[in-house]
mmCIF file of C-alpha atoms and ligand atoms in Angstrom:
data_model
loop_
_atom_site.group_PDB
_atom_site.id
_atom_site.type_symbol
_atom_site.label_atom_id
_atom_site.label_comp_id
_atom_site.label_asym_id
_atom_site.label_seq_id
_atom_site.Cartn_x
_atom_site.Cartn_y
_atom_site.Cartn_z
ATOM 1 C CA UNK A 153 -47.601 -66.186 -25.695
ATOM 2 C CA UNK A 154 -47.571 -68.881 -23.179
ATOM 3 C CA UNK A 155 -50.581 -70.172 -21.603
ATOM 4 C CA UNK A 156 -51.551 -69.603 -17.580
ATOM 5 C CA UNK A 157 -52.198 -73.267 -16.500
ATOM 6 C CA UNK A 158 -53.654 -71.901 -12.886
ATOM 7 C CA UNK A 159 -55.767 -68.624 -13.210
ATOM 8 C CA UNK A 160 -56.496 -67.030 -10.005
ATOM 9 C CA UNK A 161 -60.181 -66.895 -9.671
ATOM 10 C CA UNK A 162 -60.757 -63.279 -8.275
ATOM 11 C CA UNK A 163 -58.699 -61.374 -10.674
ATOM 12 C CA UNK A 164 -61.786 -60.220 -11.873
ATOM 13 C CA UNK A 165 -65.511 -60.166 -11.920
ATOM 14 C CA UNK A 166 -65.592 -60.937 -15.809
ATOM 15 C CA UNK A 167 -62.734 -62.768 -17.184
ATOM 16 C CA UNK A 168 -61.058 -60.276 -19.677
ATOM 17 C CA UNK A 169 -60.955 -61.664 -23.449
ATOM 18 C CA UNK A 170 -56.741 -61.849 -23.063
ATOM 19 C CA UNK A 171 -57.042 -64.496 -20.327
ATOM 20 C CA UNK A 172 -59.489 -66.328 -22.427
ATOM 21 C CA UNK A 173 -56.688 -66.521 -24.996
ATOM 22 C CA UNK A 174 -54.575 -67.919 -22.251
ATOM 23 C CA UNK A 175 -51.977 -65.083 -22.093
ATOM 24 C CA UNK A 176 -50.542 -63.975 -18.739
ATOM 25 C CA UNK A 177 -51.198 -60.085 -19.086
ATOM 26 C CA UNK A 178 -53.073 -57.650 -22.078
ATOM 27 C CA UNK A 179 -49.956 -57.764 -24.648
ATOM 28 C CA UNK A 180 -50.480 -55.027 -27.372
ATOM 29 C CA UNK A 181 -50.137 -57.225 -30.545
ATOM 30 C CA UNK A 182 -53.233 -59.755 -29.187
ATOM 31 C CA UNK A 183 -55.017 -56.569 -28.432
ATOM 32 C CA UNK A 184 -54.454 -54.800 -31.704
ATOM 33 C CA UNK A 185 -55.290 -58.471 -33.447
ATOM 34 C CA UNK A 186 -58.628 -58.181 -31.606
ATOM 35 C CA UNK A 187 -59.639 -54.928 -32.495
ATOM 36 C CA UNK A 188 -58.686 -54.650 -36.033
ATOM 37 C CA UNK A 189 -59.100 -58.792 -36.907
ATOM 38 C CA UNK A 190 -55.605 -59.085 -37.855
ATOM 39 C CA UNK A 191 -52.067 -58.041 -37.749
ATOM 40 C CA UNK A 192 -51.545 -54.551 -37.346
ATOM 41 C CA UNK A 193 -48.018 -52.364 -37.711
ATOM 42 C CA UNK A 194 -46.826 -49.403 -36.211
ATOM 43 C CA UNK A 195 -45.209 -47.327 -38.753
ATOM 44 C CA UNK A 196 -42.554 -44.930 -36.327
ATOM 45 C CA UNK A 197 -42.318 -41.143 -38.221
ATOM 46 C CA UNK A 198 -39.498 -38.830 -37.538
ATOM 47 C CA UNK A 199 -41.721 -34.967 -38.661
ATOM 48 C CA UNK A 200 -38.565 -33.563 -37.173
ATOM 49 C CA UNK A 201 -39.981 -31.926 -33.950
ATOM 50 C CA UNK A 202 -37.597 -31.309 -31.232
ATOM 51 C CA UNK A 203 -37.817 -31.005 -27.470
ATOM 52 C CA UNK A 204 -38.670 -28.219 -24.791
ATOM 53 C CA UNK A 205 -35.778 -29.922 -22.746
ATOM 54 C CA UNK A 206 -33.536 -29.753 -25.269
ATOM 55 C CA UNK A 207 -34.078 -26.102 -26.829
ATOM 56 C CA UNK A 208 -33.970 -24.371 -23.618
ATOM 57 C CA UNK A 209 -37.803 -23.851 -23.036
ATOM 58 C CA UNK A 210 -37.538 -25.362 -20.001
ATOM 59 C CA UNK A 211 -33.979 -26.726 -19.678
ATOM 60 C CA UNK A 212 -31.056 -28.000 -22.029
ATOM 61 C CA UNK A 213 -29.709 -30.952 -22.518
ATOM 62 C CA UNK A 214 -32.341 -33.291 -22.473
ATOM 63 C CA UNK A 215 -32.881 -36.172 -20.360
ATOM 64 C CA UNK A 216 -29.961 -38.417 -19.168
ATOM 65 C CA UNK A 217 -31.086 -41.067 -21.212
ATOM 66 C CA UNK A 218 -32.379 -40.067 -24.297
ATOM 67 C CA UNK A 219 -29.917 -39.581 -27.403
ATOM 68 C CA UNK A 220 -31.201 -36.193 -28.509
ATOM 69 C CA UNK A 221 -28.332 -34.754 -30.677
ATOM 70 C CA UNK A 222 -30.316 -35.208 -33.851
ATOM 71 C CA UNK A 223 -33.214 -32.750 -32.579
ATOM 72 C CA UNK A 224 -31.534 -29.636 -33.713
ATOM 73 C CA UNK A 225 -33.278 -27.884 -36.595
ATOM 74 C CA UNK A 226 -30.179 -28.351 -38.665
ATOM 75 C CA UNK A 227 -30.470 -32.218 -38.318
ATOM 76 C CA UNK A 228 -27.372 -34.465 -39.017
ATOM 77 C CA UNK A 229 -29.601 -36.599 -41.193
ATOM 78 C CA UNK A 230 -31.921 -35.036 -43.809
ATOM 79 C CA UNK A 231 -35.500 -36.053 -43.057
ATOM 80 C CA UNK A 232 -37.425 -37.623 -45.725
ATOM 81 C CA UNK A 233 -40.762 -36.199 -46.045
ATOM 82 C CA UNK A 234 -43.559 -37.878 -43.806
ATOM 83 C CA UNK A 235 -45.447 -39.497 -46.633
ATOM 84 C CA UNK A 236 -42.228 -40.939 -47.857
ATOM 85 C CA UNK A 237 -41.556 -42.212 -44.728
ATOM 86 C CA UNK A 238 -45.337 -43.822 -44.088
ATOM 87 C CA UNK A 239 -45.111 -45.372 -47.685
ATOM 88 C CA UNK A 240 -41.348 -47.237 -46.912
ATOM 89 C CA UNK A 241 -42.313 -48.090 -43.660
ATOM 90 C CA UNK A 242 -45.397 -49.844 -45.112
ATOM 91 C CA UNK A 243 -43.286 -51.392 -47.646
ATOM 92 C CA UNK A 244 -40.921 -52.660 -44.848
ATOM 93 C CA UNK A 245 -43.450 -54.031 -42.947
ATOM 94 C CA UNK A 246 -45.089 -55.992 -45.898
ATOM 95 C CA UNK A 247 -42.014 -57.356 -46.735
ATOM 96 C CA UNK A 248 -41.906 -59.011 -43.249
ATOM 97 C CA UNK A 249 -44.972 -60.205 -42.562
ATOM 98 C CA UNK A 250 -47.469 -61.969 -45.154
ATOM 99 C CA UNK A 251 -50.545 -60.749 -44.199
ATOM 100 C CA UNK A 252 -50.814 -57.070 -42.345
ATOM 101 C CA UNK A 253 -54.412 -55.833 -41.835
ATOM 102 C CA UNK A 254 -53.364 -51.921 -41.525
ATOM 103 C CA UNK A 255 -50.755 -49.690 -40.090
ATOM 104 C CA UNK A 256 -50.561 -46.868 -37.029
ATOM 105 C CA UNK A 257 -48.432 -43.329 -38.084
ATOM 106 C CA UNK A 258 -46.762 -43.606 -34.930
ATOM 107 C CA UNK A 259 -44.595 -40.089 -34.288
ATOM 108 C CA UNK A 260 -41.872 -41.192 -32.001
ATOM 109 C CA UNK A 261 -38.754 -39.571 -31.661
ATOM 110 C CA UNK A 262 -38.554 -36.035 -29.616
ATOM 111 C CA UNK A 263 -41.882 -34.374 -28.452
ATOM 112 C CA UNK A 264 -44.355 -34.736 -30.997
ATOM 113 C CA UNK A 265 -46.584 -31.859 -29.858
ATOM 114 C CA UNK A 266 -44.075 -29.275 -29.779
ATOM 115 C CA UNK A 267 -45.355 -26.792 -32.679
ATOM 116 C CA UNK A 268 -48.075 -24.660 -33.319
ATOM 117 C CA UNK A 269 -51.694 -26.549 -33.094
ATOM 118 C CA UNK A 270 -52.374 -25.605 -36.831
ATOM 119 C CA UNK A 271 -49.295 -27.121 -37.911
ATOM 120 C CA UNK A 272 -49.713 -30.310 -35.754
ATOM 121 C CA UNK A 273 -52.980 -30.570 -37.438
ATOM 122 C CA UNK A 274 -51.993 -30.359 -40.908
ATOM 123 C CA UNK A 275 -49.298 -33.150 -39.909
ATOM 124 C CA UNK A 276 -51.395 -35.502 -38.464
ATOM 125 C CA UNK A 277 -54.303 -35.406 -41.137
ATOM 126 C CA UNK A 278 -51.515 -35.908 -43.543
ATOM 127 C CA UNK A 279 -50.552 -39.143 -41.863
ATOM 128 C CA UNK A 280 -54.194 -39.948 -41.749
ATOM 129 C CA UNK A 281 -55.440 -39.379 -45.078
ATOM 130 C CA UNK A 282 -51.904 -41.436 -46.383
ATOM 131 C CA UNK A 283 -54.351 -44.229 -47.546
ATOM 132 C CA UNK A 284 -56.856 -46.659 -46.228
ATOM 133 C CA UNK A 285 -54.661 -48.696 -44.458
ATOM 134 C CA UNK A 286 -53.424 -46.175 -41.861
ATOM 135 C CA UNK A 287 -55.910 -46.624 -39.245
ATOM 136 C CA UNK A 288 -54.963 -44.590 -36.620
ATOM 137 C CA UNK A 289 -52.273 -42.386 -35.079
ATOM 138 C CA UNK A 290 -50.156 -42.549 -32.089
ATOM 139 C CA UNK A 291 -47.873 -39.666 -30.884
ATOM 140 C CA UNK A 292 -45.360 -39.697 -27.942
ATOM 141 C CA UNK A 293 -44.940 -36.566 -26.291
ATOM 142 C CA UNK A 294 -43.945 -34.808 -22.698
ATOM 143 C CA UNK A 295 -46.489 -34.404 -20.238
ATOM 144 C CA UNK A 296 -45.591 -30.826 -19.692
ATOM 145 C CA UNK A 297 -46.526 -30.146 -23.713
ATOM 146 C CA UNK A 298 -49.735 -31.013 -24.264
ATOM 147 C CA UNK A 299 -52.088 -27.565 -23.674
ATOM 148 C CA UNK A 300 -55.958 -27.834 -23.676
ATOM 149 C CA UNK A 301 -55.713 -26.772 -27.546
ATOM 150 C CA UNK A 302 -53.543 -30.101 -28.483
ATOM 151 C CA UNK A 303 -55.954 -32.110 -26.519
ATOM 152 C CA UNK A 304 -59.095 -30.496 -28.292
ATOM 153 C CA UNK A 305 -57.111 -31.282 -31.727
ATOM 154 C CA UNK A 306 -56.654 -34.932 -30.612
ATOM 155 C CA UNK A 307 -60.453 -35.075 -29.569
ATOM 156 C CA UNK A 308 -61.587 -34.089 -32.956
ATOM 157 C CA UNK A 309 -59.195 -36.186 -34.719
ATOM 158 C CA UNK A 310 -60.409 -39.274 -32.406
ATOM 159 C CA UNK A 311 -64.028 -38.665 -33.824
ATOM 160 C CA UNK A 312 -63.404 -40.282 -36.925
ATOM 161 C CA UNK A 313 -59.854 -42.218 -36.012
ATOM 162 C CA UNK A 314 -58.029 -44.483 -33.320
ATOM 163 C CA UNK A 315 -55.842 -41.942 -32.089
ATOM 164 C CA UNK A 316 -53.244 -42.777 -28.558
ATOM 165 C CA UNK A 317 -51.153 -40.146 -27.231
ATOM 166 C CA UNK A 318 -48.287 -41.787 -24.894
ATOM 167 C CA UNK A 319 -46.811 -39.538 -22.078
ATOM 168 C CA UNK A 320 -43.489 -40.033 -20.672
ATOM 169 C CA UNK A 321 -44.342 -40.124 -17.265
ATOM 170 C CA UNK A 322 -41.373 -42.334 -16.192
ATOM 171 C CA UNK A 323 -41.876 -42.809 -12.246
ATOM 172 C CA UNK A 324 -44.025 -40.779 -9.852
ATOM 173 C CA UNK A 325 -41.017 -39.640 -7.853
ATOM 174 C CA UNK A 326 -39.712 -36.475 -8.552
ATOM 175 C CA UNK A 327 -36.355 -37.331 -7.074
ATOM 176 C CA UNK A 328 -36.022 -39.688 -10.017
ATOM 177 C CA UNK A 329 -37.581 -36.995 -12.561
ATOM 178 C CA UNK A 330 -34.549 -34.693 -11.199
ATOM 179 C CA UNK A 331 -31.940 -37.101 -11.210
ATOM 180 C CA UNK A 332 -33.000 -38.041 -15.424
ATOM 181 C CA UNK A 333 -33.485 -34.409 -16.136
ATOM 182 C CA UNK A 334 -36.593 -34.374 -17.021
ATOM 183 C CA UNK A 335 -37.647 -30.899 -16.026
ATOM 184 C CA UNK A 336 -41.133 -31.521 -15.174
ATOM 185 C CA UNK A 337 -42.133 -33.331 -12.439
ATOM 186 C CA UNK A 338 -45.120 -35.538 -11.610
ATOM 187 C CA UNK A 339 -47.532 -32.773 -10.932
ATOM 188 C CA UNK A 340 -47.464 -31.843 -14.931
ATOM 189 C CA UNK A 341 -48.359 -35.598 -15.685
ATOM 190 C CA UNK A 342 -51.468 -35.685 -13.021
ATOM 191 C CA UNK A 343 -52.632 -32.699 -14.593
ATOM 192 C CA UNK A 344 -52.161 -33.976 -18.242
ATOM 193 C CA UNK A 345 -54.019 -37.262 -17.894
ATOM 194 C CA UNK A 346 -56.699 -35.518 -15.939
ATOM 195 C CA UNK A 347 -57.299 -33.040 -18.569
ATOM 196 C CA UNK A 348 -56.946 -35.769 -21.560
ATOM 197 C CA UNK A 349 -58.775 -38.512 -20.304
ATOM 198 C CA UNK A 350 -62.439 -39.118 -21.532
ATOM 199 C CA UNK A 351 -62.147 -37.303 -24.658
ATOM 200 C CA UNK A 352 -62.234 -40.301 -26.910
ATOM 201 C CA UNK A 353 -58.363 -40.731 -27.723
ATOM 202 C CA UNK A 354 -56.368 -43.306 -25.563
ATOM 203 C CA UNK A 355 -53.809 -42.274 -23.224
ATOM 204 C CA UNK A 356 -50.764 -44.250 -22.650
ATOM 205 C CA UNK A 357 -47.841 -44.008 -20.408
ATOM 206 C CA UNK A 358 -44.112 -44.688 -20.493
ATOM 207 C CA UNK A 359 -42.592 -46.019 -17.373
ATOM 208 C CA UNK A 360 -38.692 -47.002 -16.658
ATOM 209 C CA UNK A 361 -37.854 -49.416 -13.505
ATOM 210 C CA UNK A 362 -34.468 -49.396 -12.202
ATOM 211 C CA UNK A 363 -34.077 -45.610 -11.693
ATOM 212 C CA UNK A 364 -30.916 -45.072 -9.374
ATOM 213 C CA UNK A 365 -32.373 -44.509 -5.532
ATOM 214 C CA UNK A 366 -35.709 -45.759 -6.446
ATOM 215 C CA UNK A 367 -36.359 -48.926 -4.242
ATOM 216 C CA UNK A 368 -38.735 -51.722 -5.254
ATOM 217 C CA UNK A 369 -41.812 -50.275 -2.752
ATOM 218 C CA UNK A 370 -41.288 -46.900 -4.911
ATOM 219 C CA UNK A 371 -41.302 -48.439 -8.203
ATOM 220 C CA UNK A 372 -44.863 -50.238 -6.859
ATOM 221 C CA UNK A 373 -45.953 -46.746 -5.564
ATOM 222 C CA UNK A 374 -45.439 -45.818 -9.512
ATOM 223 C CA UNK A 375 -47.429 -48.807 -10.357
ATOM 224 C CA UNK A 376 -50.536 -48.055 -7.973
ATOM 225 C CA UNK A 377 -50.293 -44.445 -9.571
ATOM 226 C CA UNK A 378 -50.162 -45.450 -12.994
ATOM 227 C CA UNK A 379 -53.411 -47.573 -12.032
ATOM 228 C CA UNK A 380 -55.256 -44.955 -10.224
ATOM 229 C CA UNK A 381 -54.880 -42.400 -12.828
ATOM 230 C CA UNK A 382 -56.813 -44.768 -15.653
ATOM 231 C CA UNK A 383 -54.267 -44.897 -18.441
ATOM 232 C CA UNK A 384 -55.293 -47.106 -21.111
ATOM 233 C CA UNK A 385 -51.970 -48.522 -22.095
ATOM 234 C CA UNK A 386 -48.455 -48.941 -20.505
ATOM 235 C CA UNK A 387 -44.768 -49.179 -22.047
ATOM 236 C CA UNK A 388 -42.549 -50.719 -19.422
ATOM 237 C CA UNK A 389 -38.603 -51.339 -19.854
ATOM 238 C CA UNK A 390 -35.492 -51.179 -17.847
ATOM 239 C CA UNK A 391 -33.247 -48.239 -17.245
ATOM 240 C CA UNK A 392 -30.777 -49.042 -20.115
ATOM 241 C CA UNK A 393 -27.763 -46.628 -21.489
ATOM 242 C CA UNK A 394 -27.516 -45.606 -25.083
ATOM 243 C CA UNK A 395 -24.378 -44.033 -26.926
ATOM 244 C CA UNK A 396 -24.034 -40.419 -27.088
ATOM 245 C CA UNK A 397 -26.166 -39.733 -23.475
ATOM 246 C CA UNK A 398 -25.145 -38.355 -20.284
ATOM 247 C CA UNK A 399 -25.900 -41.991 -18.865
ATOM 248 C CA UNK A 400 -22.946 -43.423 -21.410
ATOM 249 C CA UNK A 401 -20.264 -41.335 -19.381
ATOM 250 C CA UNK A 402 -21.622 -42.481 -15.957
ATOM 251 C CA UNK A 403 -21.287 -46.322 -17.185
ATOM 252 C CA UNK A 404 -17.933 -45.678 -18.715
ATOM 253 C CA UNK A 405 -16.774 -43.878 -15.369
ATOM 254 C CA UNK A 406 -18.075 -46.769 -13.438
ATOM 255 C CA UNK A 407 -20.990 -44.591 -11.542
ATOM 256 C CA UNK A 408 -24.047 -46.082 -12.199
ATOM 257 C CA UNK A 409 -25.470 -49.199 -11.346
ATOM 258 C CA UNK A 410 -28.347 -50.819 -13.592
ATOM 259 C CA UNK A 411 -30.523 -53.270 -12.793
ATOM 260 C CA UNK A 412 -29.968 -56.940 -13.172
ATOM 261 C CA UNK A 413 -32.416 -59.171 -15.828
ATOM 262 C CA UNK A 414 -33.460 -61.301 -12.653
ATOM 263 C CA UNK A 415 -34.464 -57.770 -10.851
ATOM 264 C CA UNK A 416 -35.895 -56.681 -13.625
ATOM 265 C CA UNK A 417 -38.178 -59.956 -14.427
ATOM 266 C CA UNK A 418 -39.420 -60.103 -10.481
ATOM 267 C CA UNK A 419 -39.895 -56.185 -10.428
ATOM 268 C CA UNK A 420 -42.013 -56.139 -13.988
ATOM 269 C CA UNK A 421 -44.031 -59.131 -13.102
ATOM 270 C CA UNK A 422 -45.017 -57.259 -9.304
ATOM 271 C CA UNK A 423 -46.137 -54.079 -11.205
ATOM 272 C CA UNK A 424 -48.158 -55.524 -13.873
ATOM 273 C CA UNK A 425 -50.048 -57.811 -11.342
ATOM 274 C CA UNK A 426 -51.034 -54.227 -9.921
ATOM 275 C CA UNK A 427 -52.409 -52.419 -12.997
ATOM 276 C CA UNK A 428 -56.004 -53.136 -13.893
ATOM 277 C CA UNK A 429 -56.485 -56.230 -15.933
ATOM 278 C CA UNK A 430 -57.819 -54.164 -18.783
ATOM 279 C CA UNK A 431 -54.679 -51.990 -19.159
ATOM 280 C CA UNK A 432 -53.122 -52.498 -22.353
ATOM 281 C CA UNK A 433 -49.038 -53.772 -22.069
ATOM 282 C CA UNK A 434 -47.547 -52.195 -25.358
ATOM 283 C CA UNK A 435 -44.398 -53.091 -24.172
ATOM 284 C CA UNK A 436 -42.134 -54.928 -21.378
ATOM 285 C CA UNK A 437 -38.712 -54.652 -23.012
ATOM 286 C CA UNK A 438 -36.416 -51.495 -23.856
ATOM 287 C CA UNK A 439 -36.064 -50.498 -27.814
ATOM 288 C CA UNK A 440 -32.460 -49.609 -27.891
ATOM 289 C CA UNK A 441 -30.780 -50.013 -31.504
ATOM 290 C CA UNK A 442 -28.228 -52.651 -32.051
ATOM 291 C CA UNK A 443 -24.737 -50.983 -32.205
ATOM 292 C CA UNK A 444 -25.855 -48.156 -29.774
ATOM 293 C CA UNK A 445 -26.843 -50.170 -26.797
ATOM 294 C CA UNK A 446 -23.648 -49.196 -23.943
ATOM 295 C CA UNK A 447 -25.123 -51.562 -20.950
ATOM 296 C CA UNK A 448 -26.857 -53.862 -20.036
ATOM 297 C CA UNK A 449 -26.704 -56.026 -22.804
ATOM 298 C CA UNK A 450 -29.306 -58.405 -21.627
ATOM 299 C CA UNK A 451 -31.850 -56.218 -22.932
ATOM 300 C CA UNK A 452 -31.110 -57.038 -26.248
ATOM 301 C CA UNK A 453 -32.650 -60.340 -25.907
ATOM 302 C CA UNK A 454 -35.870 -59.517 -25.560
ATOM 303 C CA UNK A 455 -37.271 -62.828 -26.443
ATOM 304 C CA UNK A 456 -36.029 -64.499 -23.409
ATOM 305 C CA UNK A 457 -36.962 -61.848 -21.247
ATOM 306 C CA UNK A 458 -40.151 -62.188 -22.369
ATOM 307 C CA UNK A 459 -40.314 -65.801 -21.902
ATOM 308 C CA UNK A 460 -38.873 -65.040 -18.260
ATOM 309 C CA UNK A 461 -41.475 -62.368 -17.253
ATOM 310 C CA UNK A 462 -44.461 -65.223 -18.614
ATOM 311 C CA UNK A 463 -42.878 -68.056 -16.708
ATOM 312 C CA UNK A 464 -42.518 -65.875 -13.791
ATOM 313 C CA UNK A 465 -46.137 -65.312 -13.956
ATOM 314 C CA UNK A 466 -46.890 -69.048 -14.245
ATOM 315 C CA UNK A 467 -44.748 -70.173 -11.456
ATOM 316 C CA UNK A 468 -46.379 -67.252 -9.114
ATOM 317 C CA UNK A 469 -50.051 -68.672 -10.865
ATOM 318 C CA UNK A 470 -50.670 -64.935 -11.012
ATOM 319 C CA UNK A 471 -51.572 -63.016 -14.209
ATOM 320 C CA UNK A 472 -52.156 -59.168 -14.690
ATOM 321 C CA UNK A 473 -54.277 -57.541 -12.223
ATOM 322 C CA UNK A 474 -54.181 -60.136 -9.785
ATOM 323 C CA UNK A 475 -53.159 -57.682 -7.304
ATOM 324 C CA UNK A 476 -55.044 -54.587 -8.448
ATOM 325 C CA UNK A 477 -56.761 -52.575 -5.850
ATOM 326 C CA UNK A 478 -59.135 -50.273 -7.820
ATOM 327 C CA UNK A 479 -58.674 -46.467 -6.421
ATOM 328 C CA UNK A 480 -61.091 -45.098 -4.244
ATOM 329 C CA UNK A 481 -61.833 -42.297 -6.724
ATOM 330 C CA UNK A 482 -62.717 -43.722 -10.193
ATOM 331 C CA UNK A 483 -60.316 -42.144 -12.615
ATOM 332 C CA UNK A 484 -63.218 -41.133 -14.363
ATOM 333 C CA UNK A 485 -64.561 -39.344 -11.473
ATOM 334 C CA UNK A 486 -61.471 -37.156 -11.278
ATOM 335 C CA UNK A 487 -62.084 -33.672 -12.231
ATOM 336 C CA UNK A 488 -60.118 -31.492 -15.109
ATOM 337 C CA UNK A 489 -58.255 -29.497 -13.790
ATOM 338 C CA UNK A 490 -56.715 -26.169 -15.205
ATOM 339 C CA UNK A 491 -54.177 -26.639 -18.065
ATOM 340 C CA UNK A 492 -50.355 -26.117 -16.532
ATOM 341 C CA UNK A 493 -48.671 -26.346 -19.639
ATOM 342 C CA UNK A 494 -45.424 -24.087 -18.475
ATOM 343 C CA UNK A 495 -45.611 -20.555 -20.199
ATOM 344 C CA UNK A 496 -41.724 -20.703 -21.351
ATOM 345 C CA UNK A 497 -43.204 -23.607 -23.635
ATOM 346 C CA UNK A 498 -46.281 -21.592 -24.892
ATOM 347 C CA UNK A 499 -43.957 -18.608 -25.391
ATOM 348 C CA UNK A 500 -41.476 -20.934 -27.191
ATOM 349 C CA UNK A 501 -44.093 -22.102 -29.711
ATOM 350 C CA UNK A 502 -45.539 -18.659 -30.202
ATOM 351 C CA UNK A 503 -42.327 -16.937 -30.795
ATOM 352 C CA UNK A 504 -40.750 -19.501 -33.247
ATOM 353 C CA UNK A 505 -43.883 -20.381 -34.950
ATOM 354 C CA UNK A 506 -44.053 -23.269 -37.455
ATOM 355 C CA UNK A 507 -41.238 -25.254 -37.486
ATOM 356 C CA UNK A 508 -39.146 -24.998 -40.712
ATOM 357 C CA UNK A 509 -38.050 -28.359 -40.397
ATOM 358 C CA UNK A 510 -41.089 -30.374 -40.351
ATOM 359 C CA UNK A 511 -41.414 -31.753 -43.930
ATOM 360 C CA UNK A 512 -44.533 -32.839 -44.898
ATOM 361 C CA UNK A 513 -45.488 -33.583 -48.375
HETATM 362 S S1 SF4 B 646 -38.453 -35.460 -22.785
HETATM 363 FE FE1 SF4 B 646 -38.268 -37.159 -24.239
HETATM 364 S S2 SF4 B 646 -37.528 -36.255 -26.291
HETATM 365 FE FE2 SF4 B 646 -37.057 -34.426 -24.684
HETATM 366 S S3 SF4 B 646 -35.172 -35.520 -23.743
HETATM 367 FE FE3 SF4 B 646 -36.473 -36.138 -22.685
HETATM 368 S S4 SF4 B 646 -36.546 -38.111 -23.576
HETATM 369 FE FE4 SF4 B 646 -35.966 -36.937 -25.327
#
C-alpha cells in the first residue's frame, strides 16, 4: 500500500500502528499480519444455511442484490462437508502463497446464525478444531438473527479463540433497507450491536454505498453511525449487480442508476475519514464473482480502485479518521438492551429444528 507523505498532525492523540507503517487506512491484511506475525487467510465455508429473508420467516425473495437461489434445503450444488471445505481451502491457499501463518474459518454465504444454538455450537467447534492452523472464526449474519443465546455462544468461544461476527447493516436509513427488501430495520442493527459489544469477540459491519435515493449526506450519516456504534471493523463496497437477482432485471430494464467509479472513490474516502482510526477496514471493494457481474464493470478491477482510493487520500493529505468526531456517548457506555430478535425467526428455528443440509463431518 502506498505511503501518505503528509500525515495530518491531529488525527489521534497516539499515532496508530498502521500510520507508522505508512498506510492511509487501517487495512485488514496488515492488521492480521500485525496480530499473527504473518499472513493469515480466510477460508470461506458454505455450511448450508438459509436465510429468514428467503424462507418466509421475515420475508421471501431475499435482498434484491443477493443471489440466494442456492439457499434452499435442496441445494443445486451438493455441499461438501465443512471439514473438506476447510482442507481444500487451506490446500488452495498454500499453493498460492508461500508463507501462510494461519487461517480463519469464514462462514460466509447466507445467514450463518440461523439454526438451533446447539447445532451452531457443533459446527463452529468443528471448524475451530480442524487443526492448529485454524486461528479463529468469522461469521456473517443478519442483525435480526442473533438472539442472546447465540451471542453467549460466541462469547464462550471467544474465551479461547479469535471470533468475529459480521453484521449486514448496509445503511442506517430505513428507506434504503426497504428498497433492498432487507426485511429488518436499523433498530435491529442498533439492538444487535448494543447486545454484542463487550463480549470478547469482534463486531464487524457491512456497508453498501450508492443505494438509490441516498444522497452523499445520508451516506455520511451512515459513516457517523458506524463510528458511534463502535464496530471493530467495516467492509464497504459499491452497490453492484450480479446475475440471478432482482437488480439484474432492473439494470436490463434501464431503471437502475449505479454509482460511477469516480464518485465511489470520493465517497469511500469521505466515509473512511469519518471512522475512528482504530476501526479495521476489511474491504473497500466488492467481491463479485467473475462471469456473474452484470454492472458496473469497473468494480472488477480492485487493484485500480484501491490505488485510486489511496491516491485520493494522498491528494487530500488525509487518512482514515481525519474527520472522526467521537460520539458524546462512548459505545462502551451504551446500555445493553432487551433482545428484539423477531418472534417469527425464533419460531422458525424452533419448529424446523436442526438443519438437515448442514454437512459437518
Ligand atoms: S440477508 Fe443476507 S443472505 Fe439473506 S437474502 Fe439478504 S444478503 Fe442474502
